[in-house]
XYZ file of C-alpha atoms in Angstrom:
479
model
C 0.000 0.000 0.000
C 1.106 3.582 -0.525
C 0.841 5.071 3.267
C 1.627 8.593 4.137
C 1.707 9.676 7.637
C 1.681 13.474 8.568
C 2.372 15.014 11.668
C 4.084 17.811 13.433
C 7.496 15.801 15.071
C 9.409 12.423 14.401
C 12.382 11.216 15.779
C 15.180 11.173 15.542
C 14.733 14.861 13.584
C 12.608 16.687 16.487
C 10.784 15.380 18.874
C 8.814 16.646 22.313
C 7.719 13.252 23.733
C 6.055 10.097 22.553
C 4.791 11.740 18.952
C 8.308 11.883 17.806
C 9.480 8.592 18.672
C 6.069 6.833 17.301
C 6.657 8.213 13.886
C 10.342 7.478 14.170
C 10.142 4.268 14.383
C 6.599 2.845 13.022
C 6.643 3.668 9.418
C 10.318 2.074 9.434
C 8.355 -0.687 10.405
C 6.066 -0.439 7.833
C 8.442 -0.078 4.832
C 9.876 -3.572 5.720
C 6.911 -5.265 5.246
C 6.734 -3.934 1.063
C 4.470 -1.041 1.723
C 5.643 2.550 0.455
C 5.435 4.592 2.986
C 6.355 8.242 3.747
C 6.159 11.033 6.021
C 5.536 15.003 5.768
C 6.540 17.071 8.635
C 7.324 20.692 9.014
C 11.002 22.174 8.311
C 11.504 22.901 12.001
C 15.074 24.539 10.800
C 16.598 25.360 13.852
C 16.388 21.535 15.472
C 17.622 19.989 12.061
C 21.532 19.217 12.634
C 23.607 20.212 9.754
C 24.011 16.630 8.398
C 20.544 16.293 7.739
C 20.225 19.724 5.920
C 22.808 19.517 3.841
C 20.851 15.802 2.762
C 18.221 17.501 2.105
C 16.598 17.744 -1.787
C 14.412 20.611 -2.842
C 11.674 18.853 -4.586
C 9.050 21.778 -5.330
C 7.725 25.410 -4.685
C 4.287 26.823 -4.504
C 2.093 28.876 -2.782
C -0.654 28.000 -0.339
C -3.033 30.167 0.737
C -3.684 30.606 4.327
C -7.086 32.710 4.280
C -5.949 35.852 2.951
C -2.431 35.241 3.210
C -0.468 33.793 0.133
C 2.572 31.787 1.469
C 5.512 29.986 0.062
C 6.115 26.550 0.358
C 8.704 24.706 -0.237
C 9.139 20.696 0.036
C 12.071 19.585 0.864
C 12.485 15.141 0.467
C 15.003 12.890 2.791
C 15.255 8.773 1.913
C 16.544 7.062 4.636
C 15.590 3.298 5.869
C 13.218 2.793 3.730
C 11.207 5.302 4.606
C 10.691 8.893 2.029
C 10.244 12.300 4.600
C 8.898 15.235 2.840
C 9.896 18.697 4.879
C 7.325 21.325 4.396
C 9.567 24.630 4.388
C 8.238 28.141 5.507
C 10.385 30.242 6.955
C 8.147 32.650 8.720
C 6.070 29.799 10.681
C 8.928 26.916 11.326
C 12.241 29.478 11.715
C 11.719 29.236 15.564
C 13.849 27.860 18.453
C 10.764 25.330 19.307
C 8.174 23.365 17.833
C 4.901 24.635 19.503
C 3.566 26.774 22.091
C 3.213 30.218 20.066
C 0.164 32.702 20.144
C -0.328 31.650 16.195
C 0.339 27.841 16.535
C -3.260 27.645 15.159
C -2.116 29.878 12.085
C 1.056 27.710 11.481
C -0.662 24.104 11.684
C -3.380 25.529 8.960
C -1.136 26.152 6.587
C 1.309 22.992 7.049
C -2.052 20.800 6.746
C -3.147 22.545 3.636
C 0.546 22.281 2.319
C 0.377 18.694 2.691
C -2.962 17.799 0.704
C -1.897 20.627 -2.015
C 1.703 18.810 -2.076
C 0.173 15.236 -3.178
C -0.783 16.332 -7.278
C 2.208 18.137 -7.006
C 5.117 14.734 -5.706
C 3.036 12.306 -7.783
C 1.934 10.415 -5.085
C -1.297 9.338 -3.767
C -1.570 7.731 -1.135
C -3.989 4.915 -0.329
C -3.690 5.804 3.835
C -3.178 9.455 5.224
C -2.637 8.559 8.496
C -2.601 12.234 10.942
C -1.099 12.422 14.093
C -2.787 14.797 17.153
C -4.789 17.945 17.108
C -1.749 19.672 14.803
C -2.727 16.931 11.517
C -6.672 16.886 12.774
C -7.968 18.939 10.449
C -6.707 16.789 7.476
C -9.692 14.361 7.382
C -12.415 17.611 7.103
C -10.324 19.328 4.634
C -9.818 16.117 2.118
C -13.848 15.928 2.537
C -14.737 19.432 2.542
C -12.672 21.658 0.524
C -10.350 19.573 -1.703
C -13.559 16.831 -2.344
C -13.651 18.375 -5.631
C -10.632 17.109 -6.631
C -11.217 13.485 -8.183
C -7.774 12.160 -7.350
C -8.216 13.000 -3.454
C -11.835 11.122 -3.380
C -10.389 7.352 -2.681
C -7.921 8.585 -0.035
C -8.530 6.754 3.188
C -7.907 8.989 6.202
C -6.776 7.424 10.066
C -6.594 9.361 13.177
C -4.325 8.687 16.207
C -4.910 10.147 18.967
C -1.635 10.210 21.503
C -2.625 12.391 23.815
C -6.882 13.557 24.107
C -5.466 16.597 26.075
C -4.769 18.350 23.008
C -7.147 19.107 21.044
C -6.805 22.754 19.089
C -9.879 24.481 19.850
C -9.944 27.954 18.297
C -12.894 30.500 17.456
C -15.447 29.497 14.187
C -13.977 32.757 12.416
C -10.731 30.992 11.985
C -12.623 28.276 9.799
C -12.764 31.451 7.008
C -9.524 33.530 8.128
C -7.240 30.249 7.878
C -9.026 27.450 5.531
C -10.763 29.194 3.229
C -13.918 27.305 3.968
C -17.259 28.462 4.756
C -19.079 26.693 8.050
C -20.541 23.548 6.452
C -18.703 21.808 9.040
C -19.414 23.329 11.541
C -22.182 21.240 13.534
C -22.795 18.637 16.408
C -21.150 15.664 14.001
C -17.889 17.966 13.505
C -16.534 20.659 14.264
C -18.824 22.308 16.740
C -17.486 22.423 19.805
C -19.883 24.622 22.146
C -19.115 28.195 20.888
C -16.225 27.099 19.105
C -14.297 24.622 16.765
C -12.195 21.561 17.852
C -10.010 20.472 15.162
C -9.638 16.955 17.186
C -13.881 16.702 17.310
C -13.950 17.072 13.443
C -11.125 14.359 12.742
C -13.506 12.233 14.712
C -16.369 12.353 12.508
C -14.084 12.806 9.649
C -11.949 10.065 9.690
C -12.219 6.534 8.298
C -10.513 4.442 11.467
C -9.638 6.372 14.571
C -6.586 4.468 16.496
C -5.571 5.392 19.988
C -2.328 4.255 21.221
C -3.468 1.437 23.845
C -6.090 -1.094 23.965
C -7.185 0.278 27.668
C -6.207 3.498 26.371
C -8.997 2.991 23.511
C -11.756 2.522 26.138
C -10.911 4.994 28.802
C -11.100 8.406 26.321
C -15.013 7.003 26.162
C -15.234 8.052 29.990
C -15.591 11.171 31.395
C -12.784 11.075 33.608
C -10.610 10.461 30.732
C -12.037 12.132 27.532
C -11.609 15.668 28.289
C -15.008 16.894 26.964
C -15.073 14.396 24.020
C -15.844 10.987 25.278
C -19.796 11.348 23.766
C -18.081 12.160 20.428
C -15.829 9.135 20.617
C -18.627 7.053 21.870
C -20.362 7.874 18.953
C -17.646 7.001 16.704
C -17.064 3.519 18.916
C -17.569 1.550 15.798
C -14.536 3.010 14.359
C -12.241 3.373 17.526
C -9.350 0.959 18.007
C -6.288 0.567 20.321
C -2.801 -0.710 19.303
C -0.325 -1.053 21.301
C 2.796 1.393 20.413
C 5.760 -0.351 20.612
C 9.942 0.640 20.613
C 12.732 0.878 18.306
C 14.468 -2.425 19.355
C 16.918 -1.206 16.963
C 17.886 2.289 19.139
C 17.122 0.858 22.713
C 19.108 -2.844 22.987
C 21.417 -3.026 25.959
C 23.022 -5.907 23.936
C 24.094 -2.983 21.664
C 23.545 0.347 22.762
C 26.794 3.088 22.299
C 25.011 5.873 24.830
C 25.432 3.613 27.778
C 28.901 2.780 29.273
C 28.273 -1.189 29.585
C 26.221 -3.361 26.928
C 24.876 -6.724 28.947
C 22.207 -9.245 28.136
C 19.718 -11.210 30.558
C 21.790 -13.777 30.695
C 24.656 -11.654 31.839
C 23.669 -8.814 33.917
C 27.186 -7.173 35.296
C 27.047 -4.744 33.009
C 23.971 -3.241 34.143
C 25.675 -3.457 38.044
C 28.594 -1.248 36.239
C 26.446 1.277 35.162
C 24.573 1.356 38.144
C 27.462 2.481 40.192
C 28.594 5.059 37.121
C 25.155 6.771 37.451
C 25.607 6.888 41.132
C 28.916 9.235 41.221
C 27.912 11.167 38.099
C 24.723 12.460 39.585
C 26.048 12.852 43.487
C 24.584 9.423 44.677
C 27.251 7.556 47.306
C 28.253 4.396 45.364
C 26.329 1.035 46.536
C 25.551 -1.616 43.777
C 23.584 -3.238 47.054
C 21.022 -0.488 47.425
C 17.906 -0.192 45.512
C 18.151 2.513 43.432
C 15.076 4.090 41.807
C 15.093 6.106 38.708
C 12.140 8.457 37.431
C 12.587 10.335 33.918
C 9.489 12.100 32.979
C 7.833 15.642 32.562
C 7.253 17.510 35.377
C 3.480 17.870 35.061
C 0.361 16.237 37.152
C -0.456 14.168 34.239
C 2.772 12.028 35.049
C 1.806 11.777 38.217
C 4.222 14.240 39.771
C 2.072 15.766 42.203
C 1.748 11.716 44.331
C 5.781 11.438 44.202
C 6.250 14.575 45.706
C 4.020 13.604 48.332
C 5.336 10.369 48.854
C 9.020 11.758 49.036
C 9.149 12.568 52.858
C 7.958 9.557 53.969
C 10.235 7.322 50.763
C 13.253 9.215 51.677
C 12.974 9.203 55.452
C 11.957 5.600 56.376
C 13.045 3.181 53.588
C 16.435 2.011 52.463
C 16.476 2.980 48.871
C 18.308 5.797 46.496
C 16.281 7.827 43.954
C 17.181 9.548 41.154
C 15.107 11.836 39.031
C 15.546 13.703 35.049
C 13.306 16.352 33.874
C 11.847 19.599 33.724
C 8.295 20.702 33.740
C 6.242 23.007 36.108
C 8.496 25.659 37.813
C 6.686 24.494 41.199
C 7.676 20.364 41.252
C 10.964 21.618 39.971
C 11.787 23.646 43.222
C 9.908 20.890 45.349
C 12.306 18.468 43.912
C 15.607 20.265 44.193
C 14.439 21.195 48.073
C 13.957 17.372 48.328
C 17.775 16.791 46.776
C 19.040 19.263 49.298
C 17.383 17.689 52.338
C 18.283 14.405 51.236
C 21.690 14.710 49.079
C 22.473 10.749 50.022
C 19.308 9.566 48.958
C 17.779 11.717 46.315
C 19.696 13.600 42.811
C 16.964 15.683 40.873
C 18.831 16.529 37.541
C 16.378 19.310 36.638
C 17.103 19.616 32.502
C 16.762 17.274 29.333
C 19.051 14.746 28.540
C 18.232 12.080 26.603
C 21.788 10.029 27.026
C 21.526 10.579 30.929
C 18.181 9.139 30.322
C 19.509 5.745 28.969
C 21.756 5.591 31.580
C 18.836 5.556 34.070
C 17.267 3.418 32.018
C 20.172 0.897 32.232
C 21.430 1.329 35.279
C 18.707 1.898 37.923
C 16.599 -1.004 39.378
C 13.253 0.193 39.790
C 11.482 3.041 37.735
C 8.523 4.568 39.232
C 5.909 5.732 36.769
C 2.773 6.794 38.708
C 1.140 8.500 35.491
C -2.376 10.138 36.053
C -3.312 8.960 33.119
C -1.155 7.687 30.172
C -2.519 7.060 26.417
C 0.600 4.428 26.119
C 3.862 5.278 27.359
C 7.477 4.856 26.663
C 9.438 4.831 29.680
C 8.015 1.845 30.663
C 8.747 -0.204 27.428
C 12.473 1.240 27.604
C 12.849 0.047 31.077
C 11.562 -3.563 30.328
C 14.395 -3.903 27.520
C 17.232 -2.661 30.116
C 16.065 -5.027 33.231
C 14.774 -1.961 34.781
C 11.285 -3.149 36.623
C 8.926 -0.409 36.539
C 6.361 0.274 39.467
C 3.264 1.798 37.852
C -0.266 2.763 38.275
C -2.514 0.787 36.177
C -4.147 3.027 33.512
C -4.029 3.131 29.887
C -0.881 1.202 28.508
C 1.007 0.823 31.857
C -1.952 -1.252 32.843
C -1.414 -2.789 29.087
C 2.074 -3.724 29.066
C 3.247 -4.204 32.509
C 2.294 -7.851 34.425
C 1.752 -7.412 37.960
C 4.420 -9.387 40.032
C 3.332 -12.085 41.483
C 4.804 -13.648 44.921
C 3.269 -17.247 44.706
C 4.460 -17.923 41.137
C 7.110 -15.259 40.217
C 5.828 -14.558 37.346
C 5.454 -10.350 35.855
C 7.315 -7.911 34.682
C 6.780 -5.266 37.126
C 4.901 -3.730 39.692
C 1.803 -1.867 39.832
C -1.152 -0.026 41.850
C -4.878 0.634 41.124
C -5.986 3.432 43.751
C -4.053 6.791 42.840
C -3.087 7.450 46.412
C 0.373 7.730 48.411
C -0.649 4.640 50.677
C -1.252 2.297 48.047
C 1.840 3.510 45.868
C 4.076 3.321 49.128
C 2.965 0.049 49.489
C 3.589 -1.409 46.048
C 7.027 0.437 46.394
C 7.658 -1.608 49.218
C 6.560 -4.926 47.859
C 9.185 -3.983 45.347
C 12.030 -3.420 47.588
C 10.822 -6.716 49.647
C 11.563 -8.784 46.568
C 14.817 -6.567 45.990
C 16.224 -7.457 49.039
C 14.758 -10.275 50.447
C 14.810 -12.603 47.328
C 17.611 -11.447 44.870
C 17.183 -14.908 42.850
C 13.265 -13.714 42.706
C 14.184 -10.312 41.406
C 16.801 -11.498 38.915
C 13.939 -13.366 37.094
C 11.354 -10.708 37.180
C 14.319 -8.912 35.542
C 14.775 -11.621 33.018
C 10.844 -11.815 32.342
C 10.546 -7.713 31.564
C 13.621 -8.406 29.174
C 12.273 -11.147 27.166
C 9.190 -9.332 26.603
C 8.495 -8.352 22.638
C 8.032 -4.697 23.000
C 9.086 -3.802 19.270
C 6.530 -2.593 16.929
C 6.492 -5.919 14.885
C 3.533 -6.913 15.710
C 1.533 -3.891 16.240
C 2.807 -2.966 12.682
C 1.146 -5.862 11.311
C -2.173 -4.777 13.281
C -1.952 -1.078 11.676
C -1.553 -3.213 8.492
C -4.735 -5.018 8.775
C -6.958 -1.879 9.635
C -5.826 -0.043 6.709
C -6.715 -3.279 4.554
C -9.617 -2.696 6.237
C -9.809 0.665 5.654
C -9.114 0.625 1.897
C -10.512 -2.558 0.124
């Protein structure tokens, strides 16, 4: 099949979280199974390194018309694994030091979608799946069935939605429908756009779309609750006969601690010292005293209470104070957890490091080298943290929503079998005590550990098989 996927970030070119890494690694997938497959994203210019510029082919120019506004656009084309990405180039729009959060992000995201359908005539290619990505690609679906249906080549495209994170949803005025599209308010109604007093690009893709995906089975059925669906869950109950989950998976090509160059010790299952090395190595470069016998606990995520942030901080008196463990924690977020967690690394410099910026290789040495990753997400459409932990022995201790309750097994102390830990009431009692059923195994039964370890590492994680599921659904889909 000929599959295009659009969307505003893919690793490893620019990414802000689980977006990027998704369309990194699943339409890599996808070419090795025969299909031809490509991917349009915007020329983010500053976050492209030099390498990949200078790669870079100029393909075609043309104007699009944003409203009133006549801009240029250039396409820029990239082969590499298998896989054909198509750079939609505007300077005034994509020249900027980051990918979102401007006043006119609704401005920039009109004219990359309508770049993308006016590119297809103009590359020669078709595709049989246009498969958008979030609230920035939503509009994609409407437009192909509203304002471009005139155009007979367009009419067989089959349109998917995935939705990775229902928090998102680009909600603007019903003016903008005119000022950026073009289009007059035929859409605009209870079974699309309409969105109270105003338009939801996400609500239209909805309606729009042939096959809406979200990125977990559990995932799939939680957005249909109101706790959950942010305002939409009536809109995706009405569109349950369409709705699927599937599973995201990992680049078992980037994360294998059989393999890996960003970490300073490969090992295997069957050979774990190298992951004891490392463990110790992440200990003196982040201020930790050196102890490969103490459990040490890693947490990378965004500071924000989606992730849960708010019940660690809470938990952090009573964790640091009254059980033998080490923490160690990478990220940024909310200026408030930040200073919580750097008063927590000054109160407690022997137990706790909070290394309060991005970095992605201190973040696979966490991954590698800690021995318990907490996760306590509020809610989570999939998550990757998780999946990268499994691969590096790492056993994560999470609360069961959405695809932590998906991919991680429960431990259990009768048969040994899981791959993890986890929690069902969101509360510091419960979590404390699942932490310490953790560190019970940890110390008490080191055999009991080591193959929990060796069950989370022989887990298929990779997006084989979920590759082959996004396969059937566009069959599905198209013929």
């Amino acid at each position: 099949m000929n599959l295009l996927f659009a969307a505003s970030e893919c690793a490893p070119f620019f990414k802000t979280g689980g977006l990027g890494d998704v369309m990194g690694a699943l339409p890599k997938e996808l070419a090795k199974n025969g299909n031809d497959v490509r991917v349009v994203l915007p020329f983010f210019v500053q976050k492209l390194d030099e390498e990949t510029k200078n790669s870079l082919k100029d393909v075609v120019e043309f104007t699009v018309e944003v409203g009133w506004r006549k801009q240029h656009c250039g396409i820029k084309q990239l082969k590499r694994d298998k896989v054909t990405y198509y750079f939609i180039d505007n300077l005034f729009y994509f020249d900027r030091p980051n990918l979102y959060d401007y006043g006119d992000d609704g401005e920039r995201f009109a004219f990359f979608q309508q770049a993308v359908i006016e590119m297809l005539e103009k590359i020669d290619f078709i595709p049989d799946v246009l498969h958008v990505n979030d609230w920035q690609t939503a509009m994609i679906p409407v437009l192909l069935k509203d304002k471009y249906s005139w155009i007979k080549k367009y009419r067989d495209i089959r349109t998917v939605l995935t939705i990775h994170n229902i928090l998102f949803q680009g909600v603007y005025d019903p003016y903008t429908i005119g000022d950026w599209f073009n289009m007059g308010y035929g859409t605009v109604h209870e079974e699309g756009l309409k969105y109270g007093d105003k338009v939801c690009w996400l609500k239209g893709a909805l309606y729009f779309s042939d096959l809406i995906t979200t990125v977990s089975p559990t995932y799939a059925q939680e957005v249909q609750t109101p706790e959950f669906g942010y305002g939409l869950e009536t809109h995706l109950q009405n569109n349950s006969y369409k709705l699927t989950g599937i599973l995201n998976g990992i680049d078992y090509d980037t994360y294998n601690p059989e393999t890996d160059t960003t970490i300073p010790h490969t090992f295997s299952k069957n050979d774990l010292s190298g992951k004891t090395k490392n463990k110790k190595i992440l200990q003196e470069k982040v201020g930790l005293p050196v102890d490969e016998h103490i459990a040490l606990m890693g947490i990378v995520t965004r500071l924000d209470e989606q992730k849960g942030v708010q019940l660690i901080i809470d938990s952090m008196e009573e964790l640091l104070k009254h059980r033998h463990v080490q923490l160690v924690l990478l990220g940024t977020g909310k200026p408030y957890f930040e200073e919580a967690f750097r008063y927590f690394s000054e109160a407690y410099p022997e137990k706790f490091q909070a290394v309060i910026h991005f970095d992605s290789e201190l973040a696979q040495l966490i991954y590698a080298g800690v021995d318990l990753f907490l996760m306590p997400s509020l809610f989570e459409p999939c998550g990757l943290s998780q999946l990268n932990s499994l691969r590096y022995g790492t056993l994560p201790i999470v609360h069961e929503v959405g695809g932590l309750a998906d991919t991680i097994e429960p431990h259990n102390k009768w048969t040994g079998e899981g791959t993890g830990f986890s929690f069902y009431d969101f509360n510091v009692e419960t979590m404390l005590q699942t932490i310490d059923s953790a560190l019970t195994l940890y110390y008490e039964d080191p055999d009991g550990f080591n193959e929990v370890q060796k069950n989370a590492m022989s887990k298929d994680n990779s997006w084989k098989k979920s590759a082959l599921e996004y396969i059937d659904q566009y069959k599905y889909i198209v013929y």
